[in-house]
């Protein structure tokens, strides 16, 4: 399998809470977490299928690497089951399960810091 060639990277005010929510509510798998001597997440990698996101704690000082809110799309085989699991775990759904005109079935939810996570069957090719 060819590894991905793009890795979305996010900064969070509370990176520990983000890792917990993304793994328990949305189903990511924690691959690695590196912490500073003070215990803050400096770099974390969470996997999704053959993809991966990276995240870290937002720095106290403004940084050119701090991200604003993002919208990410993740492919799931069964959006209905994923939706039901996420809702049962406390996800805040902002777009209900929808059949899109381009053939996807999908829904969207937010994380604790306002990033939008879309889950559906649409899988464009490069």
PDB file of C-alpha atoms in Angstrom:
ATOM      1  CA  UNK A   1       0.000   0.000   0.000  1.00  0.00           C
ATOM      2  CA  UNK A   2       1.293   3.449  -0.898  1.00  0.00           C
ATOM      3  CA  UNK A   3       1.571   5.741   2.111  1.00  0.00           C
ATOM      4  CA  UNK A   4      -0.362   9.010   2.060  1.00  0.00           C
ATOM      5  CA  UNK A   5       1.425  12.063   0.725  1.00  0.00           C
ATOM      6  CA  UNK A   6      -0.558  14.631   2.710  1.00  0.00           C
ATOM      7  CA  UNK A   7      -0.826  14.820   6.498  1.00  0.00           C
ATOM      8  CA  UNK A   8      -3.267  17.328   7.985  1.00  0.00           C
ATOM      9  CA  UNK A   9      -1.802  18.969  11.078  1.00  0.00           C
ATOM     10  CA  UNK A  10      -3.828  20.720  13.769  1.00  0.00           C
ATOM     11  CA  UNK A  11      -3.028  22.739  16.872  1.00  0.00           C
ATOM     12  CA  UNK A  12      -5.293  22.572  19.916  1.00  0.00           C
ATOM     13  CA  UNK A  13      -5.605  24.650  23.060  1.00  0.00           C
ATOM     14  CA  UNK A  14      -6.128  21.349  24.896  1.00  0.00           C
ATOM     15  CA  UNK A  15      -4.347  18.674  22.862  1.00  0.00           C
ATOM     16  CA  UNK A  16      -4.973  15.965  25.490  1.00  0.00           C
ATOM     17  CA  UNK A  17      -8.737  16.527  25.271  1.00  0.00           C
ATOM     18  CA  UNK A  18      -8.484  16.480  21.477  1.00  0.00           C
ATOM     19  CA  UNK A  19      -6.684  13.124  21.445  1.00  0.00           C
ATOM     20  CA  UNK A  20      -9.261  11.687  23.843  1.00  0.00           C
ATOM     21  CA  UNK A  21     -12.208  12.924  21.791  1.00  0.00           C
ATOM     22  CA  UNK A  22     -10.793  11.953  18.415  1.00  0.00           C
ATOM     23  CA  UNK A  23     -10.022   8.423  19.593  1.00  0.00           C
ATOM     24  CA  UNK A  24     -13.075   7.697  21.747  1.00  0.00           C
ATOM     25  CA  UNK A  25     -15.777   9.576  19.843  1.00  0.00           C
ATOM     26  CA  UNK A  26     -14.636   9.450  16.217  1.00  0.00           C
ATOM     27  CA  UNK A  27     -12.572   6.247  16.240  1.00  0.00           C
ATOM     28  CA  UNK A  28      -9.038   7.388  15.446  1.00  0.00           C
ATOM     29  CA  UNK A  29      -6.189   5.196  16.698  1.00  0.00           C
ATOM     30  CA  UNK A  30      -3.385   6.758  18.724  1.00  0.00           C
ATOM     31  CA  UNK A  31      -0.083   5.948  17.023  1.00  0.00           C
ATOM     32  CA  UNK A  32       2.289   8.091  19.060  1.00  0.00           C
ATOM     33  CA  UNK A  33       2.384  10.992  21.489  1.00  0.00           C
ATOM     34  CA  UNK A  34       5.515  12.994  22.323  1.00  0.00           C
ATOM     35  CA  UNK A  35       5.413  15.306  25.315  1.00  0.00           C
ATOM     36  CA  UNK A  36       7.458  18.266  26.482  1.00  0.00           C
ATOM     37  CA  UNK A  37       9.237  18.112  29.858  1.00  0.00           C
ATOM     38  CA  UNK A  38       6.182  19.960  31.246  1.00  0.00           C
ATOM     39  CA  UNK A  39       3.913  17.175  29.984  1.00  0.00           C
ATOM     40  CA  UNK A  40       2.271  19.037  27.081  1.00  0.00           C
ATOM     41  CA  UNK A  41       1.733  17.266  23.764  1.00  0.00           C
ATOM     42  CA  UNK A  42       4.403  18.495  21.359  1.00  0.00           C
ATOM     43  CA  UNK A  43       3.538  16.026  18.606  1.00  0.00           C
ATOM     44  CA  UNK A  44       0.880  13.351  18.311  1.00  0.00           C
ATOM     45  CA  UNK A  45      -0.003  11.078  15.437  1.00  0.00           C
ATOM     46  CA  UNK A  46      -3.445   9.530  15.099  1.00  0.00           C
ATOM     47  CA  UNK A  47      -4.225   7.061  12.342  1.00  0.00           C
ATOM     48  CA  UNK A  48      -7.339   6.611  10.253  1.00  0.00           C
ATOM     49  CA  UNK A  49      -7.253   3.690   7.828  1.00  0.00           C
ATOM     50  CA  UNK A  50      -4.093   4.251   5.796  1.00  0.00           C
ATOM     51  CA  UNK A  51      -4.105   7.972   6.673  1.00  0.00           C
ATOM     52  CA  UNK A  52      -2.714   9.940   9.544  1.00  0.00           C
ATOM     53  CA  UNK A  53      -3.221  13.321  11.184  1.00  0.00           C
ATOM     54  CA  UNK A  54      -0.719  15.102  13.371  1.00  0.00           C
ATOM     55  CA  UNK A  55      -1.602  17.432  16.209  1.00  0.00           C
ATOM     56  CA  UNK A  56       0.004  19.344  19.031  1.00  0.00           C
ATOM     57  CA  UNK A  57      -0.657  21.756  21.845  1.00  0.00           C
ATOM     58  CA  UNK A  58      -1.118  25.372  20.762  1.00  0.00           C
ATOM     59  CA  UNK A  59       1.838  27.377  22.070  1.00  0.00           C
ATOM     60  CA  UNK A  60       1.435  30.139  24.644  1.00  0.00           C
ATOM     61  CA  UNK A  61       3.169  32.529  22.263  1.00  0.00           C
ATOM     62  CA  UNK A  62       1.618  33.149  18.828  1.00  0.00           C
ATOM     63  CA  UNK A  63       3.141  30.857  16.227  1.00  0.00           C
ATOM     64  CA  UNK A  64       2.945  30.804  12.435  1.00  0.00           C
ATOM     65  CA  UNK A  65       2.064  27.119  12.798  1.00  0.00           C
ATOM     66  CA  UNK A  66      -1.061  27.688  14.896  1.00  0.00           C
ATOM     67  CA  UNK A  67      -4.091  26.638  12.906  1.00  0.00           C
ATOM     68  CA  UNK A  68      -7.530  28.137  12.877  1.00  0.00           C
ATOM     69  CA  UNK A  69     -10.591  25.995  12.568  1.00  0.00           C
ATOM     70  CA  UNK A  70     -10.389  23.311   9.917  1.00  0.00           C
ATOM     71  CA  UNK A  71     -12.742  21.071   7.988  1.00  0.00           C
ATOM     72  CA  UNK A  72     -11.543  17.522   7.364  1.00  0.00           C
ATOM     73  CA  UNK A  73     -13.188  14.726   5.391  1.00  0.00           C
ATOM     74  CA  UNK A  74     -12.679  11.076   6.318  1.00  0.00           C
ATOM     75  CA  UNK A  75     -13.873   8.050   4.388  1.00  0.00           C
ATOM     76  CA  UNK A  76     -15.963   5.482   6.261  1.00  0.00           C
ATOM     77  CA  UNK A  77     -17.485   2.285   4.893  1.00  0.00           C
ATOM     78  CA  UNK A  78     -20.682   2.609   6.934  1.00  0.00           C
ATOM     79  CA  UNK A  79     -21.533   6.243   7.744  1.00  0.00           C
ATOM     80  CA  UNK A  80     -24.771   5.267   9.501  1.00  0.00           C
ATOM     81  CA  UNK A  81     -22.979   3.021  12.002  1.00  0.00           C
ATOM     82  CA  UNK A  82     -20.175   5.559  12.461  1.00  0.00           C
ATOM     83  CA  UNK A  83     -22.737   8.328  13.049  1.00  0.00           C
ATOM     84  CA  UNK A  84     -24.635   6.252  15.607  1.00  0.00           C
ATOM     85  CA  UNK A  85     -21.419   5.386  17.476  1.00  0.00           C
ATOM     86  CA  UNK A  86     -20.256   9.013  17.499  1.00  0.00           C
ATOM     87  CA  UNK A  87     -23.634  10.304  18.698  1.00  0.00           C
ATOM     88  CA  UNK A  88     -23.725   7.686  21.473  1.00  0.00           C
ATOM     89  CA  UNK A  89     -20.251   8.879  22.544  1.00  0.00           C
ATOM     90  CA  UNK A  90     -21.400  12.512  22.703  1.00  0.00           C
ATOM     91  CA  UNK A  91     -20.539  13.950  19.275  1.00  0.00           C
ATOM     92  CA  UNK A  92     -22.127  17.269  18.348  1.00  0.00           C
ATOM     93  CA  UNK A  93     -23.552  16.611  14.888  1.00  0.00           C
ATOM     94  CA  UNK A  94     -23.873  19.740  12.758  1.00  0.00           C
ATOM     95  CA  UNK A  95     -25.040  18.044   9.532  1.00  0.00           C
ATOM     96  CA  UNK A  96     -27.230  14.967   9.803  1.00  0.00           C
ATOM     97  CA  UNK A  97     -26.745  11.891   7.662  1.00  0.00           C
ATOM     98  CA  UNK A  98     -27.254  13.141   4.116  1.00  0.00           C
ATOM     99  CA  UNK A  99     -27.266  11.519   0.686  1.00  0.00           C
ATOM    100  CA  UNK A 100     -25.293  13.931  -1.478  1.00  0.00           C
ATOM    101  CA  UNK A 101     -25.909  14.453  -5.227  1.00  0.00           C
ATOM    102  CA  UNK A 102     -22.326  13.339  -5.933  1.00  0.00           C
ATOM    103  CA  UNK A 103     -23.061   9.877  -4.546  1.00  0.00           C
ATOM    104  CA  UNK A 104     -21.796  10.137  -0.973  1.00  0.00           C
ATOM    105  CA  UNK A 105     -23.655   9.388   2.228  1.00  0.00           C
ATOM    106  CA  UNK A 106     -22.156  11.500   4.985  1.00  0.00           C
ATOM    107  CA  UNK A 107     -22.557  13.521   8.148  1.00  0.00           C
ATOM    108  CA  UNK A 108     -20.519  16.162   9.966  1.00  0.00           C
ATOM    109  CA  UNK A 109     -19.679  16.786  13.627  1.00  0.00           C
ATOM    110  CA  UNK A 110     -17.477  19.196  15.522  1.00  0.00           C
ATOM    111  CA  UNK A 111     -14.676  18.524  17.948  1.00  0.00           C
ATOM    112  CA  UNK A 112     -14.239  20.332  21.262  1.00  0.00           C
ATOM    113  CA  UNK A 113     -12.475  23.286  19.604  1.00  0.00           C
ATOM    114  CA  UNK A 114     -14.771  23.801  16.632  1.00  0.00           C
ATOM    115  CA  UNK A 115     -13.019  21.833  13.896  1.00  0.00           C
ATOM    116  CA  UNK A 116     -15.500  20.141  11.574  1.00  0.00           C
ATOM    117  CA  UNK A 117     -15.088  16.431  10.880  1.00  0.00           C
ATOM    118  CA  UNK A 118     -17.046  15.047   7.917  1.00  0.00           C
ATOM    119  CA  UNK A 119     -17.447  11.283   7.611  1.00  0.00           C
ATOM    120  CA  UNK A 120     -18.788   9.675   4.450  1.00  0.00           C
ATOM    121  CA  UNK A 121     -18.420   7.318   1.549  1.00  0.00           C
ATOM    122  CA  UNK A 122     -17.070   9.792  -1.025  1.00  0.00           C
ATOM    123  CA  UNK A 123     -13.543   8.854  -2.027  1.00  0.00           C
ATOM    124  CA  UNK A 124     -12.166  10.948  -4.871  1.00  0.00           C
ATOM    125  CA  UNK A 125      -9.146   9.754  -6.794  1.00  0.00           C
ATOM    126  CA  UNK A 126      -6.019  11.689  -7.624  1.00  0.00           C
TER     127      UNK A 126
END
